[in-house]
Coordinates of C-alpha atoms in Angstrom, one line a residue:
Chain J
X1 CA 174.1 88.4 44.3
X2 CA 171.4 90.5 44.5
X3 CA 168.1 89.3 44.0
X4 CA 165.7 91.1 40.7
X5 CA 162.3 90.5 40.3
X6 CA 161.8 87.3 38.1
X7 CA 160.7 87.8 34.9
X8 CA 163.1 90.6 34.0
X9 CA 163.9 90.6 30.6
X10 CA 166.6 88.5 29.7
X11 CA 168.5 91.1 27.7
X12 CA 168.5 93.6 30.7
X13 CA 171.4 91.1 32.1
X14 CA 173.9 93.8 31.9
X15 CA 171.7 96.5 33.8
X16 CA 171.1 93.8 36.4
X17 CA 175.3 92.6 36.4
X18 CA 175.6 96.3 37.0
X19 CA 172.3 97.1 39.8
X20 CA 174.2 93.7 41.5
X21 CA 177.7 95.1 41.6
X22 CA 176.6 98.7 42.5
X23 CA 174.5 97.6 45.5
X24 CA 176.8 94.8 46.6
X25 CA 180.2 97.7 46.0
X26 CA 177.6 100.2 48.3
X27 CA 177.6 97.7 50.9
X28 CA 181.0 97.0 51.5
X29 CA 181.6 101.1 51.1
X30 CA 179.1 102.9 53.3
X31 CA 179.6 99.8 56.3
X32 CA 183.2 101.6 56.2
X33 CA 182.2 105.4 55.5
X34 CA 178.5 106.0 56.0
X35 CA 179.7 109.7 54.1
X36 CA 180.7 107.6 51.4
X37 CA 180.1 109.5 48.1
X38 CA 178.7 108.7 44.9
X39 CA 181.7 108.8 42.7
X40 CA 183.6 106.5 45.1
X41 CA 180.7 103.7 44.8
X42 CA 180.6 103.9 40.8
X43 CA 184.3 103.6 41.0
X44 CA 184.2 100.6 43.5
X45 CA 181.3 99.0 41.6
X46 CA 183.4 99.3 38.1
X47 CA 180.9 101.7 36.7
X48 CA 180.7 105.0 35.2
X49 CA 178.5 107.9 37.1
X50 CA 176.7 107.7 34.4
X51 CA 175.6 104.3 34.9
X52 CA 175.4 104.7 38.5
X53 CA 172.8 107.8 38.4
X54 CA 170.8 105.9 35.8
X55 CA 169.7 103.3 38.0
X56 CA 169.4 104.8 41.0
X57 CA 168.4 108.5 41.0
X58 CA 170.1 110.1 43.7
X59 CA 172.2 109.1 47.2
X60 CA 169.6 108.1 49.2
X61 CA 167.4 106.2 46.4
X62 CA 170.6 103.8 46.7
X63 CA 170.8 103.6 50.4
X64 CA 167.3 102.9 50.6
X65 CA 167.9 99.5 48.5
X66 CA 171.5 99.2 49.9
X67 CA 170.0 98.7 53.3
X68 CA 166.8 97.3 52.4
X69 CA 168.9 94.2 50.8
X70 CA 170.7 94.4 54.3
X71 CA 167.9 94.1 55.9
X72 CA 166.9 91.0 53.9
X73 CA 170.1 89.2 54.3
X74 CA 169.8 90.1 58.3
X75 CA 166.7 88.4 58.6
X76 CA 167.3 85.2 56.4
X77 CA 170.6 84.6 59.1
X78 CA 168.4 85.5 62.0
X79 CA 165.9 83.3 61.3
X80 CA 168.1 80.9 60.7
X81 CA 169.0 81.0 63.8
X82 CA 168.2 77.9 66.4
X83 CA 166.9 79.5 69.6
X84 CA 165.2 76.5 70.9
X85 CA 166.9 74.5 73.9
X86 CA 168.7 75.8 76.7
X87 CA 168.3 80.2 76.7
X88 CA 172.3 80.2 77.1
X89 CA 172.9 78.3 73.7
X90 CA 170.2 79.8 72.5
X91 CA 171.8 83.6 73.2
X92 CA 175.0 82.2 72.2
X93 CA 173.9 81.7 68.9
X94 CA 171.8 84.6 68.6
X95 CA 174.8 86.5 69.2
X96 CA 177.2 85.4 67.0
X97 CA 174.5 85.8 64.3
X98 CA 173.4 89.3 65.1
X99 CA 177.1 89.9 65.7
X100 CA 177.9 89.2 62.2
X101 CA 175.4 91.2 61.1
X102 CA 176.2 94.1 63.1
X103 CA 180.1 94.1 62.1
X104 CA 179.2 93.7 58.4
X105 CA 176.5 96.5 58.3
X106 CA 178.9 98.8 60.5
X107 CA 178.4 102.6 59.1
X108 CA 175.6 101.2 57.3
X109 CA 173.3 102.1 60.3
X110 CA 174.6 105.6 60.4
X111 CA 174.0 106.5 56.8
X112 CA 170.8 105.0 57.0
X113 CA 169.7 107.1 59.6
X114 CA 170.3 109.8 57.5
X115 CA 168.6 108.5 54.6
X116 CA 165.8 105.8 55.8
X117 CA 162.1 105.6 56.4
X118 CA 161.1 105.8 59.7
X119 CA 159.1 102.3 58.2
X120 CA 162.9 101.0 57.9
X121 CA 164.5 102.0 60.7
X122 CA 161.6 100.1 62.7
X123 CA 161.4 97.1 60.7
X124 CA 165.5 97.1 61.7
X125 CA 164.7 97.6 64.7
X126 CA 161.8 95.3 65.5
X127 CA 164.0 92.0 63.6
X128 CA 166.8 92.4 65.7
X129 CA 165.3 92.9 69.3
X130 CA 162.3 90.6 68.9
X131 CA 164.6 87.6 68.3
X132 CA 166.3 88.4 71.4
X133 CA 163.2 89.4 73.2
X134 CA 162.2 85.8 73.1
X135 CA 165.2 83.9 74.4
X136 CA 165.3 86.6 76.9
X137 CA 162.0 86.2 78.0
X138 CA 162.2 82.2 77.8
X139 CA 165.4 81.9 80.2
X140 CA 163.9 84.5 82.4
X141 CA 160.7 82.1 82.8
X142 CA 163.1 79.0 83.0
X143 CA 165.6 80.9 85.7
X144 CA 168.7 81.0 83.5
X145 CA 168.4 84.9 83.3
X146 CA 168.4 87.7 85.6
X147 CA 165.0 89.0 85.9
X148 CA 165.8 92.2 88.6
X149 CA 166.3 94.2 85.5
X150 CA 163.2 95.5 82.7
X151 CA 164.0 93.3 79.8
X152 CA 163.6 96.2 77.6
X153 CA 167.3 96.9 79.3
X154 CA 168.8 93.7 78.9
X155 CA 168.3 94.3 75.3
X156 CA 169.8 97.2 75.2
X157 CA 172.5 96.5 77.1
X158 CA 173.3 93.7 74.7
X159 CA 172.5 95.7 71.8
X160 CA 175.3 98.4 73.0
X161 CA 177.8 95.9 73.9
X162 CA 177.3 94.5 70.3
X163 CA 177.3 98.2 68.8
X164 CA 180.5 99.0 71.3
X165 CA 182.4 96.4 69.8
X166 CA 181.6 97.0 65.9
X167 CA 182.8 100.5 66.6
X168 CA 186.0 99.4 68.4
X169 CA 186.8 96.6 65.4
X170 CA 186.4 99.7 63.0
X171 CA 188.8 101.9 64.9
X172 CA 191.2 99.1 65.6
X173 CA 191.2 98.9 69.1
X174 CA 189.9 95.2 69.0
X175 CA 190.3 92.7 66.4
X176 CA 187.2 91.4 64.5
X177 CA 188.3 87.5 65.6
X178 CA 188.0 88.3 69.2
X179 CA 185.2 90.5 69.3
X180 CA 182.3 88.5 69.1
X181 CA 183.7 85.9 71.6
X182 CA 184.2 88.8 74.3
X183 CA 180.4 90.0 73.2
X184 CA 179.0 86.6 74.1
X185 CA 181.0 86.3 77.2
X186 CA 180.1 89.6 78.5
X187 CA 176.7 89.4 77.6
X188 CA 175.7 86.4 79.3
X189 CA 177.7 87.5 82.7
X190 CA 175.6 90.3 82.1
X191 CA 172.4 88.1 82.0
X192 CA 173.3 85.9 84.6
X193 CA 171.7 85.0 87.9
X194 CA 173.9 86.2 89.8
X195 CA 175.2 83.7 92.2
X196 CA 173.8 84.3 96.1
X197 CA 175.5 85.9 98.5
X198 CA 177.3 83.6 100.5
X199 CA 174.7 82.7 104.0
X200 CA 176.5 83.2 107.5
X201 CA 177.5 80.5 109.5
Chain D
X1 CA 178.9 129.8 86.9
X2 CA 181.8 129.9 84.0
X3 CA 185.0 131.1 85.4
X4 CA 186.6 134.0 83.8
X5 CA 190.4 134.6 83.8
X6 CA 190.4 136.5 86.6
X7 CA 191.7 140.4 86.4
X8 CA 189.0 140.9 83.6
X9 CA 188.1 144.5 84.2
X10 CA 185.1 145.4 86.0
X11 CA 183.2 147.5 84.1
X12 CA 183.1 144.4 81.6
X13 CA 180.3 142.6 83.9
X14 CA 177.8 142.8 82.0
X15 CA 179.8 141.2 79.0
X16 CA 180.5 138.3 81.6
X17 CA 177.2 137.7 82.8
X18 CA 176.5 137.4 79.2
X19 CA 179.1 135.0 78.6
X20 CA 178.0 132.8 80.9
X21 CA 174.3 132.7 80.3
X22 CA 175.2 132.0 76.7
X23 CA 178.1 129.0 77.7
X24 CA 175.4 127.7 80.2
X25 CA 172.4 127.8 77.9
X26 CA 174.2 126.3 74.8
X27 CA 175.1 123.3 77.1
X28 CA 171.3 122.9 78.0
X29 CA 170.9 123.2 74.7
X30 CA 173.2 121.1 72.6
X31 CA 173.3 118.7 75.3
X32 CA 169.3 118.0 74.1
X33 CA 169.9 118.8 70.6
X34 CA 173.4 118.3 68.5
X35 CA 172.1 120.3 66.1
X36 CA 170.2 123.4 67.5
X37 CA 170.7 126.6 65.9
X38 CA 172.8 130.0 67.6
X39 CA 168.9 131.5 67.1
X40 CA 167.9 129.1 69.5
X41 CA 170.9 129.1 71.7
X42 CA 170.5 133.4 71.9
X43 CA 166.8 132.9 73.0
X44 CA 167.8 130.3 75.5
X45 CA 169.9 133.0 77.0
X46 CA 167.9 135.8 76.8
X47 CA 170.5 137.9 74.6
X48 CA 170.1 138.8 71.0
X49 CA 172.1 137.8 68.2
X50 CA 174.4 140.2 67.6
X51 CA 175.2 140.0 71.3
X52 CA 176.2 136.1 70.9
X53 CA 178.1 137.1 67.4
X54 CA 179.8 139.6 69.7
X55 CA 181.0 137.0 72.0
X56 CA 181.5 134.1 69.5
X57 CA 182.3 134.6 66.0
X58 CA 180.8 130.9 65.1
X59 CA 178.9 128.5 66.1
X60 CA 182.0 126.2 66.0
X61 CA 183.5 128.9 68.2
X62 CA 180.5 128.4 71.1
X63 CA 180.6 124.7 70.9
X64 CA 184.3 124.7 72.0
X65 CA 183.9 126.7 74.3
X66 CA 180.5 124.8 75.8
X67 CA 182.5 121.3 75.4
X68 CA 186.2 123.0 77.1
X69 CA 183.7 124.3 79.9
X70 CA 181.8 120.7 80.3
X71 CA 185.3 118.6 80.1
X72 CA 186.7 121.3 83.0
X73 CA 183.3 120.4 85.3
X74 CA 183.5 116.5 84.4
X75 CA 187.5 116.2 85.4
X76 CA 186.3 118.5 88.7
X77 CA 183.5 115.6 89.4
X78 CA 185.3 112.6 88.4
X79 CA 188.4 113.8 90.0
X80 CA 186.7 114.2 93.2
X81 CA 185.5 110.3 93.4
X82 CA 187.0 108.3 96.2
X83 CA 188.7 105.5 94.1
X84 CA 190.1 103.9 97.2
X85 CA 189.0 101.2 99.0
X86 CA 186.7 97.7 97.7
X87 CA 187.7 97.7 93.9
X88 CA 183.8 97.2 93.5
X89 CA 182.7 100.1 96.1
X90 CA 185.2 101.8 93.8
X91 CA 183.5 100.9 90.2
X92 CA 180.2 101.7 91.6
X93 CA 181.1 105.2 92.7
X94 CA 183.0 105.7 89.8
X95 CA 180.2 104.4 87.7
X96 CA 177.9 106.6 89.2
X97 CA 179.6 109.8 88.7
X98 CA 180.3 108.7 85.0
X99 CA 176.4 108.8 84.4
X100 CA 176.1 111.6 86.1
X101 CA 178.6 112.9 83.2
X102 CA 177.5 111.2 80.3
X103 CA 174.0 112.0 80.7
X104 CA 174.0 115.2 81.5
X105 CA 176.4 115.9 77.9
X106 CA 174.0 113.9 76.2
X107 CA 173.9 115.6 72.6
X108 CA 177.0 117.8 73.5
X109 CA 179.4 114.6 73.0
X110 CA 177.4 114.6 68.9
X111 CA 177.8 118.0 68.6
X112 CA 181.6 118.1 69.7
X113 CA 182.1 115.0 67.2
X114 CA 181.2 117.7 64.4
X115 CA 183.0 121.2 65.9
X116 CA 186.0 119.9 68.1
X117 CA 189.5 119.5 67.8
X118 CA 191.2 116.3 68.4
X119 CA 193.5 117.7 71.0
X120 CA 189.7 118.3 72.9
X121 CA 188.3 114.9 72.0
X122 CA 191.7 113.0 73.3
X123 CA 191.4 115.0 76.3
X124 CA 187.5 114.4 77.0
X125 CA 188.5 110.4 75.9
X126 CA 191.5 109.8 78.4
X127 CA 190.3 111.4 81.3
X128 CA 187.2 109.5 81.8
X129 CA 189.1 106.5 80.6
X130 CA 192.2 106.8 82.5
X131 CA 190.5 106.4 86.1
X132 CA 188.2 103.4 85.1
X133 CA 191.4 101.6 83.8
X134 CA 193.1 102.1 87.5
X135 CA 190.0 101.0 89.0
X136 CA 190.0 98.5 87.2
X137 CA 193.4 97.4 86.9
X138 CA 193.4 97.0 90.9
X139 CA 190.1 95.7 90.8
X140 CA 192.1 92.6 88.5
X141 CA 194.9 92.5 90.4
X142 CA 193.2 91.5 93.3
X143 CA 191.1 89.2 92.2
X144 CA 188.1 91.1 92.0
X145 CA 187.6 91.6 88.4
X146 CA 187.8 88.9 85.7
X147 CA 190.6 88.6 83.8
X148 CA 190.2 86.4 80.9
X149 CA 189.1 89.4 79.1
X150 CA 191.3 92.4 77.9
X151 CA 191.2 95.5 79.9
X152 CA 190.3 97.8 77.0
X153 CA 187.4 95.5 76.3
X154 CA 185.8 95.9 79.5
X155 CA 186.4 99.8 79.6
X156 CA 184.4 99.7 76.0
X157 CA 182.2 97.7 77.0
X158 CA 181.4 99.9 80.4
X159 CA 181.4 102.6 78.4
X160 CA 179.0 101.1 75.3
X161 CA 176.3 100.4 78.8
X162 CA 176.5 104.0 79.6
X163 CA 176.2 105.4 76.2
X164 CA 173.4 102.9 75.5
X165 CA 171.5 104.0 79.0
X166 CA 171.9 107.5 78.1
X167 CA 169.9 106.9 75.1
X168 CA 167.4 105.1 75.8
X169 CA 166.6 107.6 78.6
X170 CA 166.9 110.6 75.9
X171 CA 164.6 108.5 73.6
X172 CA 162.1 107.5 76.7
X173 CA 162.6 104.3 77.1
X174 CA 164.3 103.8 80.1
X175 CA 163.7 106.6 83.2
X176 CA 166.7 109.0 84.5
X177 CA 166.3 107.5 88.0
X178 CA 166.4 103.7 86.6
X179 CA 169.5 104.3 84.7
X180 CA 172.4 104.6 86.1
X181 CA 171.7 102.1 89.1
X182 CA 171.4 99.2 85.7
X183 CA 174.3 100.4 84.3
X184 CA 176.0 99.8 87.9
X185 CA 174.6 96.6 88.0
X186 CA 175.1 95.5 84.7
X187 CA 179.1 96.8 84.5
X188 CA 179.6 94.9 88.0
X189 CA 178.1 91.8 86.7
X190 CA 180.3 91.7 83.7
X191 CA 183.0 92.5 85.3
X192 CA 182.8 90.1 88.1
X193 CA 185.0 87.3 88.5
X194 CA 182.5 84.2 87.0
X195 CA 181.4 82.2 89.6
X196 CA 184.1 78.8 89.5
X197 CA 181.9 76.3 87.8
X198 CA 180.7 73.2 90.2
X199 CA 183.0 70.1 90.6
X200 CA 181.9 66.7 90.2
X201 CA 181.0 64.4 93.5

């Protein structure tokens, strides 16, 4: 349910049923097509164009509040998140969260590129890796992470793996109930100290 | 140089030199920038426009061309990696040639998404995949490479670190001569066969 300012009027409930269904219908169609069009929305939200146009102006008027409420959601999981106690729990949960988020939103990040602020696309930005950036920088500290590699890279290495399995879910070459266990695994081998080379005799 | 069918008449030179400042400045090109016009691409090869018309009839035209060109030197490099040997020696070689590759297409890979035909995109996808998925399939068979993973993960998720290297280094935030010895690392650490956790006394 999307959230409207409070104090709306109460007999704008229709206009906010229908802002609701067209933002929530946007969702689930531009995470599968980020070329979705406008006609296909208004049909998946149950709504005429007319309707449609009259709340939100144009395309990327709606993809601006389409990811904006993404963005929203994103952050209330992440935060949610528990990344105190040991940095390998910690990542674990982080990324099952952020792999949820990642799967869900899906073309989402392409047709925002298209369409978003550059203020957006940093705030998207800045919530995802900072998260990380912390447990990272905590098991580094506490030895449970590599640290011969920037962590700038570690994030982005994780941040591809995550983005490499969405993409291979949405293409069907990997099923969304093993992907994020396969991202979890392969990111912390990734992130691992590796073990040291066995000593001579 | 771009290779000409050979018996091409003489007198045509100049039409071939042409050819292939044009093919070799579009890569340069496109490779930086998906979307850069055939103004651009004619000044980048020091002909005019009508000249490039002359040679290609569309822009769509060039970019096969560029991408058929760039898939014919990538099979040449990856072909000629010594795959024998130390499964891991193997991947590392392997893994460096493949940034060599992926780097160096950069944009071209974008702009291909938009202009090529899938018989060209299946072609550029199996031949980079097929040889990591024999190095790899050795690599498991002899114990060198996890297997509680599927092997089509592990070639998306070697190919997601590449990818994600590339771009960072396009967007500055990682250095050309950093990258592709992180993406060794990083593959060979995910790939590895987890260190057997430690028994009880």
């Amino acid at each position: 349910m999307v959230e409207l300012p409070a104090g709306t009027p109460p007999r704008r409930a229709d206009a906010r049923r229908n802002i609701s269904a067209i933002v929530e219908a946007a969702t689930r169609c531009l995470a599968e097509d980020p070329g979705v069009s406008m006609s296909a929305i208004a049909t998946a939200a149950g709504v005429g164009r007319m309707t449609l146009y009259g709340h939100f102006e144009s395309r990327s008027a709606l993809v601006a509040v389409v990811v904006e409420h993404a963005l929203d959601r994103a952050e209330a999981e992440l935060s949610a998140v528990d990344v105190t106690g040991d940095p390998y729990d910690a990542m674990t949960r982080l990324l099952d969260a952020s792999w949820t988020v990642t799967f869900r939103n899906g073309g989402l990040v392409q047709a925002a590129d298209q369409a978003l602020s550059p203020d957006l696309l940093e705030r998207a930005h800045t919530q995802l890796v900072d998260r990380a950036k912390s447990v990272l920088r905590r098991g580094r500290s506490e030895g449970r992470f590599r640290k011969d590699m920037p962590l700038d890279w570690q994030v982005t290495a994780v941040q591809s793996l995550l983005h490499g399995a969405a993409t291979a879910v949405h293409q069907g070459a990997l099923t969304a109930a093993r992907a994020p266990g396969l991202v979890t695994t392969s990111a912390l081998a990734l992130l691992a100290v590796p073990p040291a080379p066995s000593s001579g005799p």
